[in-house]
PDB file of C-alpha atoms in Angstrom:
ATOM      1  CA  MET A   1      47.073  10.236 -21.487  1.00  0.00           C
ATOM      2  CA  ASP A   2      47.965   7.140 -19.355  1.00  0.00           C
ATOM      3  CA  GLN A   3      44.469   6.552 -17.933  1.00  0.00           C
ATOM      4  CA  ALA A   4      42.907   7.173 -21.443  1.00  0.00           C
ATOM      5  CA  TRP A   5      45.155   4.459 -23.005  1.00  0.00           C
ATOM      6  CA  MET A   6      44.630   1.980 -20.055  1.00  0.00           C
ATOM      7  CA  MET A   7      40.879   2.347 -20.639  1.00  0.00           C
ATOM      8  CA  GLY A   8      41.141   2.039 -24.354  1.00  0.00           C
ATOM      9  CA  ILE A   9      39.825   5.630 -24.967  1.00  0.00           C
ATOM     10  CA  ASN A  10      41.393   8.039 -27.438  1.00  0.00           C
ATOM     11  CA  LEU A  11      40.596  11.720 -26.949  1.00  0.00           C
ATOM     12  CA  PRO A  12      41.816  13.678 -30.035  1.00  0.00           C
ATOM     13  CA  MET A  13      42.826  17.252 -29.778  1.00  0.00           C
ATOM     14  CA  ILE A  14      43.188  16.904 -25.856  1.00  0.00           C
ATOM     15  CA  SER A  15      46.411  16.986 -24.031  1.00  0.00           C
ATOM     16  CA  ASP A  16      47.568  14.443 -21.535  1.00  0.00           C
ATOM     17  CA  GLY A  17      46.684  16.419 -18.467  1.00  0.00           C
ATOM     18  CA  GLN A  18      43.347  17.471 -19.867  1.00  0.00           C
ATOM     19  CA  ALA A  19      42.456  13.847 -20.835  1.00  0.00           C
ATOM     20  CA  ASP A  20      43.316  12.566 -17.295  1.00  0.00           C
ATOM     21  CA  LEU A  21      41.261  15.362 -15.717  1.00  0.00           C
ATOM     22  CA  VAL A  22      38.331  14.377 -17.973  1.00  0.00           C
ATOM     23  CA  LEU A  23      38.592  10.699 -17.106  1.00  0.00           C
ATOM     24  CA  SER A  24      38.917  11.378 -13.426  1.00  0.00           C
ATOM     25  CA  ARG A  25      35.869  13.362 -13.594  1.00  0.00           C
ATOM     26  CA  ILE A  26      34.083  10.794 -15.368  1.00  0.00           C
ATOM     27  CA  MET A  27      35.167   8.048 -12.784  1.00  0.00           C
ATOM     28  CA  GLN A  28      34.100  10.335  -9.980  1.00  0.00           C
ATOM     29  CA  MET A  29      30.657  10.750 -11.635  1.00  0.00           C
ATOM     30  CA  ALA A  30      30.472   7.041 -12.082  1.00  0.00           C
ATOM     31  CA  VAL A  31      31.219   6.442  -8.363  1.00  0.00           C
ATOM     32  CA  VAL A  32      28.530   9.019  -7.449  1.00  0.00           C
ATOM     33  CA  ILE A  33      26.010   7.338  -9.595  1.00  0.00           C
ATOM     34  CA  GLN A  34      26.919   3.836  -8.183  1.00  0.00           C
ATOM     35  CA  ILE A  35      26.384   5.332  -4.693  1.00  0.00           C
ATOM     36  CA  VAL A  36      23.130   6.758  -5.570  1.00  0.00           C
ATOM     37  CA  MET A  37      22.190   3.384  -7.120  1.00  0.00           C
ATOM     38  CA  LEU A  38      23.145   1.580  -3.988  1.00  0.00           C
ATOM     39  CA  ILE A  39      21.137   3.870  -1.722  1.00  0.00           C
ATOM     40  CA  VAL A  40      17.995   3.863  -4.058  1.00  0.00           C
ATOM     41  CA  GLY A  41      18.130   0.089  -4.368  1.00  0.00           C
ATOM     42  CA  VAL A  42      18.267  -0.373  -0.622  1.00  0.00           C
ATOM     43  CA  LEU A  43      15.298   1.918  -0.247  1.00  0.00           C
ATOM     44  CA  ILE A  44      13.317   0.165  -2.892  1.00  0.00           C
ATOM     45  CA  CYS A  45      14.435  -3.275  -1.743  1.00  0.00           C
ATOM     46  CA  CYS A  46      13.423  -2.679   2.005  1.00  0.00           C
ATOM     47  CA  PHE A  47      10.671  -0.104   1.619  1.00  0.00           C
ATOM     48  CA  GLY A  48       9.152  -0.771  -1.904  1.00  0.00           C
ATOM     49  CA  LEU A  49       5.539  -1.074  -0.604  1.00  0.00           C
ATOM     50  CA  LYS A  50       5.842   1.905   1.669  1.00  0.00           C
ATOM     51  CA  LEU A  51       7.256   4.105  -1.214  1.00  0.00           C
ATOM     52  CA  VAL A  52       4.675   2.731  -3.872  1.00  0.00           C
ATOM     53  CA  ARG A  53       3.056   6.187  -4.201  1.00  0.00           C
ATOM     54  CA  VAL A  54       6.656   7.812  -4.931  1.00  0.00           C
ATOM     55  CA  LEU A  55       7.488   4.815  -7.274  1.00  0.00           C
ATOM     56  CA  SER A  56       4.045   5.399  -9.034  1.00  0.00           C
ATOM     57  CA  VAL A  57       4.873   8.984  -9.743  1.00  0.00           C
ATOM     58  CA  PHE A  58       8.253   8.012 -11.336  1.00  0.00           C
ATOM     59  CA  ALA A  59       6.583   5.177 -13.281  1.00  0.00           C
ATOM     60  CA  GLY A  60       3.891   7.705 -14.432  1.00  0.00           C
ATOM     61  CA  LEU A  61       6.792  10.101 -15.588  1.00  0.00           C
ATOM     62  CA  VAL A  62       8.451   7.418 -17.661  1.00  0.00           C
ATOM     63  CA  ILE A  63       5.276   6.018 -19.198  1.00  0.00           C
ATOM     64  CA  GLY A  64       3.939   9.561 -19.773  1.00  0.00           C
ATOM     65  CA  SER A  65       7.191  10.645 -21.531  1.00  0.00           C
ATOM     66  CA  GLY A  66       7.019   7.493 -23.799  1.00  0.00           C
ATOM     67  CA  ILE A  67       3.397   8.081 -24.642  1.00  0.00           C
ATOM     68  CA  GLY A  68       4.145  11.789 -25.412  1.00  0.00           C
ATOM     69  CA  THR A  69       7.042  10.982 -27.555  1.00  0.00           C
ATOM     70  CA  GLY A  70       5.107   8.411 -29.501  1.00  0.00           C
ATOM     71  CA  ALA A  71       2.127  10.713 -29.876  1.00  0.00           C
ATOM     72  CA  ALA A  72       4.366  13.691 -31.034  1.00  0.00           C
ATOM     73  CA  LEU A  73       6.046  11.665 -33.560  1.00  0.00           C
ATOM     74  CA  GLY A  74       3.015   9.777 -34.725  1.00  0.00           C
ATOM     75  CA  LEU A  75       0.968  13.053 -35.207  1.00  0.00           C
ATOM     76  CA  GLY A  76       3.720  14.684 -36.990  1.00  0.00           C
ATOM     77  CA  PHE A  77       4.384  17.583 -34.599  1.00  0.00           C
ATOM     78  CA  SER A  78       7.303  19.862 -34.979  1.00  0.00           C
ATOM     79  CA  GLY A  79       8.915  22.776 -33.139  1.00  0.00           C
ATOM     80  CA  THR A  80       7.585  23.558 -29.680  1.00  0.00           C
ATOM     81  CA  MET A  81       4.696  21.210 -29.964  1.00  0.00           C
ATOM     82  CA  ILE A  82       6.958  18.191 -29.460  1.00  0.00           C
ATOM     83  CA  PRO A  83       8.205  19.137 -25.948  1.00  0.00           C
ATOM     84  CA  VAL A  84       4.793  20.533 -25.052  1.00  0.00           C
ATOM     85  CA  THR A  85       3.157  17.259 -25.931  1.00  0.00           C
ATOM     86  CA  ILE A  86       5.730  15.158 -24.085  1.00  0.00           C
ATOM     87  CA  LEU A  87       5.453  17.588 -20.899  1.00  0.00           C
ATOM     88  CA  LEU A  88       1.658  17.318 -20.986  1.00  0.00           C
ATOM     89  CA  CYS A  89       1.492  13.524 -21.288  1.00  0.00           C
ATOM     90  CA  THR A  90       4.214  13.038 -18.541  1.00  0.00           C
ATOM     91  CA  VAL A  91       2.353  15.274 -16.047  1.00  0.00           C
ATOM     92  CA  VAL A  92      -0.948  13.831 -16.640  1.00  0.00           C
ATOM     93  CA  MET A  93       0.248  10.175 -16.385  1.00  0.00           C
ATOM     94  CA  ALA A  94       2.226  11.169 -13.232  1.00  0.00           C
ATOM     95  CA  VAL A  95      -0.893  12.567 -11.645  1.00  0.00           C
ATOM     96  CA  PHE A  96      -2.972   9.735 -12.748  1.00  0.00           C
ATOM     97  CA  CYS A  97      -0.557   7.163 -11.351  1.00  0.00           C
ATOM     98  CA  CYS A  98      -0.337   9.011  -8.118  1.00  0.00           C
ATOM     99  CA  GLY A  99      -4.074   9.382  -7.626  1.00  0.00           C
ATOM    100  CA  VAL A 100      -5.200   5.980  -8.879  1.00  0.00           C
ATOM    101  CA  ARG A 101      -3.414   3.435  -6.598  1.00  0.00           C
ATOM    102  CA  LYS A 102      -3.959   0.407  -8.723  1.00  0.00           C
ATOM    103  CA  LEU A 103      -2.998   2.119 -11.949  1.00  0.00           C
ATOM    104  CA  GLY A 104       0.276   3.345 -10.408  1.00  0.00           C
ATOM    105  CA  ILE A 105       1.000  -0.174  -9.041  1.00  0.00           C
ATOM    106  CA  PHE A 106       0.331  -1.605 -12.480  1.00  0.00           C
ATOM    107  CA  PHE A 107       3.010   0.597 -14.141  1.00  0.00           C
ATOM    108  CA  VAL A 108       5.436   0.208 -11.298  1.00  0.00           C
ATOM    109  CA  VAL A 109       5.286  -3.589 -11.559  1.00  0.00           C
ATOM    110  CA  LEU A 110       5.519  -3.382 -15.347  1.00  0.00           C
ATOM    111  CA  LEU A 111       8.573  -1.311 -15.446  1.00  0.00           C
ATOM    112  CA  HIS A 112      10.445  -3.081 -12.536  1.00  0.00           C
ATOM    113  CA  THR A 113       9.627  -6.602 -14.018  1.00  0.00           C
ATOM    114  CA  THR A 114      10.859  -5.414 -17.480  1.00  0.00           C
ATOM    115  CA  GLY A 115      14.084  -4.192 -15.709  1.00  0.00           C
ATOM    116  CA  ILE A 116      14.551  -7.389 -13.748  1.00  0.00           C
ATOM    117  CA  ALA A 117      14.031  -9.661 -16.863  1.00  0.00           C
ATOM    118  CA  ALA A 118      16.369  -7.523 -18.943  1.00  0.00           C
ATOM    119  CA  SER A 119      19.023  -7.510 -16.320  1.00  0.00           C
ATOM    120  CA  LEU A 120      18.967 -11.246 -16.012  1.00  0.00           C
ATOM    121  CA  LEU A 121      18.637 -12.191 -19.663  1.00  0.00           C
ATOM    122  CA  LEU A 122      20.454  -9.415 -21.624  1.00  0.00           C
ATOM    123  CA  PRO A 123      23.967  -9.870 -20.320  1.00  0.00           C
ATOM    124  CA  GLY A 124      26.103 -11.966 -22.811  1.00  0.00           C
ATOM    125  CA  ILE A 125      23.724 -11.537 -25.742  1.00  0.00           C
ATOM    126  CA  LYS A 126      25.421  -9.908 -28.819  1.00  0.00           C
ATOM    127  CA  ASP A 127      22.888 -10.619 -31.567  1.00  0.00           C
ATOM    128  CA  ILE A 128      20.268  -8.009 -32.036  1.00  0.00           C
ATOM    129  CA  THR A 129      17.635 -10.580 -32.847  1.00  0.00           C
ATOM    130  CA  GLN A 130      18.149 -12.392 -29.642  1.00  0.00           C
ATOM    131  CA  ALA A 131      18.038  -9.131 -27.736  1.00  0.00           C
ATOM    132  CA  MET A 132      14.783  -8.170 -29.332  1.00  0.00           C
ATOM    133  CA  ILE A 133      13.357 -11.625 -28.380  1.00  0.00           C
ATOM    134  CA  VAL A 134      14.539 -11.269 -24.845  1.00  0.00           C
ATOM    135  CA  LEU A 135      12.961  -7.760 -24.644  1.00  0.00           C
ATOM    136  CA  GLY A 136       9.783  -9.220 -26.087  1.00  0.00           C
ATOM    137  CA  VAL A 137       9.683 -12.002 -23.429  1.00  0.00           C
ATOM    138  CA  SER A 138      10.449  -9.403 -20.726  1.00  0.00           C
ATOM    139  CA  VAL A 139       7.649  -7.263 -21.646  1.00  0.00           C
ATOM    140  CA  PHE A 140       5.196 -10.173 -21.899  1.00  0.00           C
ATOM    141  CA  ALA A 141       6.253 -11.423 -18.448  1.00  0.00           C
ATOM    142  CA  ALA A 142       5.982  -7.786 -17.109  1.00  0.00           C
ATOM    143  CA  LEU A 143       2.477  -7.517 -18.406  1.00  0.00           C
ATOM    144  CA  LEU A 144       1.476 -10.681 -16.748  1.00  0.00           C
ATOM    145  CA  MET A 145       2.869  -9.581 -13.482  1.00  0.00           C
ATOM    146  CA  ALA A 146       1.291  -6.154 -13.678  1.00  0.00           C
ATOM    147  CA  VAL A 147      -2.030  -7.607 -14.230  1.00  0.00           C
ATOM    148  CA  PHE A 148      -1.632 -10.025 -11.256  1.00  0.00           C
ATOM    149  CA  ALA A 149      -0.458  -6.987  -9.180  1.00  0.00           C
ATOM    150  CA  VAL A 150      -3.888  -5.362  -9.639  1.00  0.00           C
ATOM    151  CA  ILE A 151      -5.371  -8.598  -8.048  1.00  0.00           C
ATOM    152  CA  LYS A 152      -2.907  -9.123  -5.148  1.00  0.00           C
ATOM    153  CA  PRO A 153      -1.060  -5.699  -4.973  1.00  0.00           C
ATOM    154  CA  GLU A 154       0.789  -6.013  -1.676  1.00  0.00           C
ATOM    155  CA  LEU A 155       2.242  -9.510  -2.447  1.00  0.00           C
ATOM    156  CA  VAL A 156       3.426  -8.624  -5.934  1.00  0.00           C
ATOM    157  CA  VAL A 157       4.868  -5.253  -5.083  1.00  0.00           C
ATOM    158  CA  VAL A 158       6.757  -6.618  -2.132  1.00  0.00           C
ATOM    159  CA  ILE A 159       8.412  -9.456  -4.289  1.00  0.00           C
ATOM    160  CA  ILE A 160       9.101  -7.319  -7.467  1.00  0.00           C
ATOM    161  CA  THR A 161      10.458  -4.225  -5.558  1.00  0.00           C
ATOM    162  CA  GLY A 162      12.509  -6.511  -3.460  1.00  0.00           C
ATOM    163  CA  ILE A 163      14.050  -8.207  -6.437  1.00  0.00           C
ATOM    164  CA  SER A 164      14.506  -5.073  -8.371  1.00  0.00           C
ATOM    165  CA  GLY A 165      16.139  -3.175  -5.485  1.00  0.00           C
ATOM    166  CA  GLY A 166      18.288  -6.213  -4.768  1.00  0.00           C
ATOM    167  CA  LEU A 167      19.622  -6.279  -8.399  1.00  0.00           C
ATOM    168  CA  SER A 168      20.433  -2.537  -8.159  1.00  0.00           C
ATOM    169  CA  VAL A 169      22.257  -3.050  -4.754  1.00  0.00           C
ATOM    170  CA  GLY A 170      24.122  -6.000  -6.097  1.00  0.00           C
ATOM    171  CA  THR A 171      25.217  -4.185  -9.431  1.00  0.00           C
ATOM    172  CA  ALA A 172      26.316  -1.041  -7.510  1.00  0.00           C
ATOM    173  CA  ALA A 173      28.064  -2.860  -4.752  1.00  0.00           C
ATOM    174  CA  ALA A 174      29.949  -5.070  -7.216  1.00  0.00           C
ATOM    175  CA  ALA A 175      30.995  -2.058  -9.131  1.00  0.00           C
ATOM    176  CA  LEU A 176      32.212  -0.129  -6.085  1.00  0.00           C
ATOM    177  CA  LEU A 177      34.085  -3.204  -4.944  1.00  0.00           C
ATOM    178  CA  GLY A 178      35.613  -3.565  -8.312  1.00  0.00           C
ATOM    179  CA  ILE A 179      34.501  -7.012  -8.831  1.00  0.00           C
ATOM    180  CA  THR A 180      32.438  -6.615 -11.874  1.00  0.00           C
ATOM    181  CA  GLY A 181      34.455  -9.229 -13.824  1.00  0.00           C
ATOM    182  CA  ASN A 182      32.671 -11.978 -12.079  1.00  0.00           C
ATOM    183  CA  ILE A 183      28.839 -11.697 -12.612  1.00  0.00           C
ATOM    184  CA  TRP A 184      28.066 -14.353 -10.196  1.00  0.00           C
ATOM    185  CA  VAL A 185      29.277 -12.353  -7.315  1.00  0.00           C
ATOM    186  CA  GLY A 186      27.053  -9.528  -8.261  1.00  0.00           C
ATOM    187  CA  TYR A 187      24.093 -12.002  -8.555  1.00  0.00           C
ATOM    188  CA  GLY A 188      25.046 -13.407  -5.029  1.00  0.00           C
ATOM    189  CA  ILE A 189      24.988  -9.887  -3.642  1.00  0.00           C
ATOM    190  CA  SER A 190      21.709  -9.267  -5.480  1.00  0.00           C
ATOM    191  CA  ALA A 191      20.086 -12.447  -4.047  1.00  0.00           C
ATOM    192  CA  ALA A 192      21.034 -11.778  -0.501  1.00  0.00           C
ATOM    193  CA  ALA A 193      19.891  -8.124  -0.569  1.00  0.00           C
ATOM    194  CA  ALA A 194      16.609  -9.253  -2.346  1.00  0.00           C
ATOM    195  CA  PHE A 195      15.998 -11.956   0.360  1.00  0.00           C
ATOM    196  CA  ILE A 196      16.506  -9.309   3.196  1.00  0.00           C
ATOM    197  CA  GLY A 197      14.560  -6.733   1.661  1.00  0.00           C
ATOM    198  CA  ILE A 198      11.493  -8.944   1.013  1.00  0.00           C
ATOM    199  CA  TRP A 199      11.647 -10.344   4.543  1.00  0.00           C
ATOM    200  CA  ILE A 200      11.735  -6.800   6.011  1.00  0.00           C
ATOM    201  CA  GLN A 201       8.847  -5.750   3.727  1.00  0.00           C
ATOM    202  CA  PHE A 202       6.729  -8.702   4.862  1.00  0.00           C
ATOM    203  CA  MET A 203       7.377  -8.044   8.586  1.00  0.00           C
ATOM    204  CA  MET A 204       6.396  -4.527   8.220  1.00  0.00           C
ATOM    205  CA  GLN A 205       3.272  -5.570   6.458  1.00  0.00           C
ATOM    206  CA  SER A 206       2.426  -8.192   9.019  1.00  0.00           C
ATOM    207  CA  ARG A 207       2.824  -5.730  11.704  1.00  0.00           C
ATOM    208  CA  LYS A 208       0.568  -3.295   9.957  1.00  0.00           C
ATOM    209  CA  ILE A 209      -2.083  -6.099   9.500  1.00  0.00           C
ATOM    210  CA  GLY A 210      -1.785  -6.969  13.134  1.00  0.00           C
ATOM    211  CA  LYS A 211      -2.311  -3.374  14.164  1.00  0.00           C
ATOM    212  CA  ASN A 212      -5.309  -2.889  11.907  1.00  0.00           C
ATOM    213  CA  GLU A 213      -6.755  -6.109  13.514  1.00  0.00           C
ATOM    214  CA  ARG A 214      -6.259  -4.852  17.053  1.00  0.00           C
ATOM    215  CA  VAL A 215      -7.819  -1.583  16.119  1.00  0.00           C
ATOM    216  CA  TYR A 216     -10.685  -3.453  14.625  1.00  0.00           C
ATOM    217  CA  ALA A 217     -11.038  -5.621  17.667  1.00  0.00           C
ATOM    218  CA  GLU A 218     -10.981  -2.690  19.961  1.00  0.00           C
ATOM    219  CA  ARG A 219     -13.669  -1.017  17.863  1.00  0.00           C
ATOM    220  CA  MET A 220     -15.941  -4.072  17.842  1.00  0.00           C
ATOM    221  CA  LYS A 221     -15.384  -4.462  21.746  1.00  0.00           C
ATOM    222  CA  GLY A 222     -16.397  -0.878  22.184  1.00  0.00           C
ATOM    223  CA  GLN A 223     -19.431  -1.320  19.975  1.00  0.00           C
ATOM    224  CA  VAL A 224     -20.467  -4.488  21.871  1.00  0.00           C
ATOM    225  CA  SER A 225     -19.933  -2.716  25.245  1.00  0.00           C
ATOM    226  CA  ARG A 226     -22.197   0.225  24.043  1.00  0.00           C
ATOM    227  CA  GLU A 227     -24.871  -2.251  22.892  1.00  0.00           C
ATOM    228  CA  SER A 228     -24.733  -3.981  26.335  1.00  0.00           C
ATOM    229  CA  GLU A 229     -25.036  -0.709  28.098  1.00  0.00           C
ATOM    230  CA  VAL A 230     -28.093   0.197  26.090  1.00  0.00           C
ATOM    231  CA  GLU A 231     -29.565  -3.110  26.720  1.00  0.00           C
ATOM    232  CA  LYS A 232     -29.086  -2.586  30.496  1.00  0.00           C
ATOM    233  CA  ALA A 233     -30.540   0.847  30.308  1.00  0.00           C
ATOM    234  CA  ARG A 234     -33.525  -0.449  28.475  1.00  0.00           C
ATOM    235  CA  ARG A 235     -34.105  -3.248  31.053  1.00  0.00           C
ATOM    236  CA  ILE A 236     -33.663  -0.733  33.926  1.00  0.00           C
ATOM    237  CA  LEU A 237     -36.503   1.526  32.190  1.00  0.00           C
ATOM    238  CA  GLU A 238     -38.714  -1.525  31.782  1.00  0.00           C
ATOM    239  CA  GLU A 239     -38.409  -2.520  35.450  1.00  0.00           C
ATOM    240  CA  GLU A 240     -39.113   1.089  36.489  1.00  0.00           C
ATOM    241  CA  ASP A 241     -42.183   1.128  34.276  1.00  0.00           C
ATOM    242  CA  GLU A 242     -43.351  -2.163  35.923  1.00  0.00           C
ATOM    243  CA  GLU A 243     -42.784  -0.640  39.389  1.00  0.00           C
ATOM    244  CA  THR A 244     -44.915   2.376  38.688  1.00  0.00           C
ATOM    245  CA  GLU A 245     -47.731   0.234  37.200  1.00  0.00           C
ATOM    246  CA  LYS A 246     -47.781  -1.944  40.328  1.00  0.00           C
ATOM    247  CA  PRO A 247     -48.690   0.920  42.779  1.00  0.00           C
ATOM    248  CA  LYS A 248     -51.564   1.965  40.577  1.00  0.00           C
ATOM    249  CA  SER A 249     -53.061  -1.378  40.289  1.00  0.00           C
ATOM    250  CA  SER A 250     -52.739  -1.822  44.112  1.00  0.00           C
ATOM    251  CA  LYS A 251     -54.633   1.602  44.568  1.00  0.00           C
ATOM    252  CA  ALA A 252     -57.220   0.416  42.175  1.00  0.00           C
ATOM    253  CA  ASP A 253     -57.697  -2.895  44.094  1.00  0.00           C
ATOM    254  CA  ARG A 254     -57.866  -1.026  47.396  1.00  0.00           C
ATOM    255  CA  LYS A 255     -60.567   1.340  46.021  1.00  0.00           C
ATOM    256  CA  SER A 256     -62.651  -1.561  44.655  1.00  0.00           C
ATOM    257  CA  SER A 257     -62.392  -3.287  47.986  1.00  0.00           C
ATOM    258  CA  ASN A 258     -63.552  -0.237  49.794  1.00  0.00           C
ATOM    259  CA  ASP A 259     -66.415   0.055  47.335  1.00  0.00           C
ATOM    260  CA  ASP A 260     -67.455  -3.433  47.966  1.00  0.00           C
ATOM    261  CA  ASN A 261     -67.243  -2.809  51.689  1.00  0.00           C
ATOM    262  CA  ASP A 262     -69.681   0.235  51.373  1.00  0.00           C
ATOM    263  CA  ASP A 263     -72.074  -1.764  49.352  1.00  0.00           C
ATOM    264  CA  ASP A 264     -72.178  -4.502  52.100  1.00  0.00           C
ATOM    265  CA  ASP A 265     -72.869  -1.852  54.748  1.00  0.00           C
ATOM    266  CA  ASP A 266     -75.770  -0.372  52.623  1.00  0.00           C
ATOM    267  CA  ASP A 267     -77.211  -3.818  52.303  1.00  0.00           C
ATOM    268  CA  ASP A 268     -77.041  -4.326  56.130  1.00  0.00           C
ATOM    269  CA  ASP A 269     -78.755  -1.026  56.663  1.00  0.00           C
ATOM    270  CA  ILE A 270     -81.568  -2.039  54.322  1.00  0.00           C
ATOM    271  CA  THR A 271     -81.913  -5.359  56.075  1.00  0.00           C
ATOM    272  CA  ILE A 272     -82.216  -3.866  59.370  1.00  0.00           C
ATOM    273  CA  ILE A 273     -84.869  -1.342  58.368  1.00  0.00           C
ATOM    274  CA  THR A 274     -86.957  -4.125  56.809  1.00  0.00           C
ATOM    275  CA  MET A 275     -86.884  -6.154  59.949  1.00  0.00           C
ATOM    276  CA  SER A 276     -88.103  -3.353  62.021  1.00  0.00           C
TER     277      SER A 276
END
């Protein structure tokens, strides 16, 4: 049980070989969890805004399970009604968060901001009263950020997911590198990852906005060109109408002039007859 004694763990009724095997499996699982945390942190840090629907579903699952647990305990359910209530609330909240974009963003920012504040403020606190105060402050700050996220969703989501993913990357990287003893190293890695992730997200968002503006400009250009073509066609039709009206008027003028000439001839005939 050398590894067990080194880690300060005493495993009763287990032989030395079995204890070493259990500890090695635990360490392997910890390494796998840290690698998964690193990958997920990079994805959230660099693509948080792109993955906001997926994050909304996970936020709905967490919030729904909490609401279901509270409802089951508050209403005094027992037996199979407890998991059924939790499952129902979880599914309903996940569907709502996925379907209603702003609702999903609200809960995403709420959970991630709470996690950020807790990660930065809780380490080193040993008093339960201070821990509760820190959690209360974290939840209050998270509520403010969540409300602001409904007003400015893209800006807040980019910043919060960048910081949250950066903290996950820094924590996992420090654990994998074996430098968890110095917390400032982990914070430094987290800050660098958050900065890079936020920059990448803003670059992608600016490209998306530029693309939408180009599409809108092309659409407006096409609309203006169609309007100009319609105006040209209308002018051509008006000119054709004027040209068709001119020959009619000239024919009418010629006819009236011919009638005048005939009248003059008749007058001349009358005059000649009278003089004879």
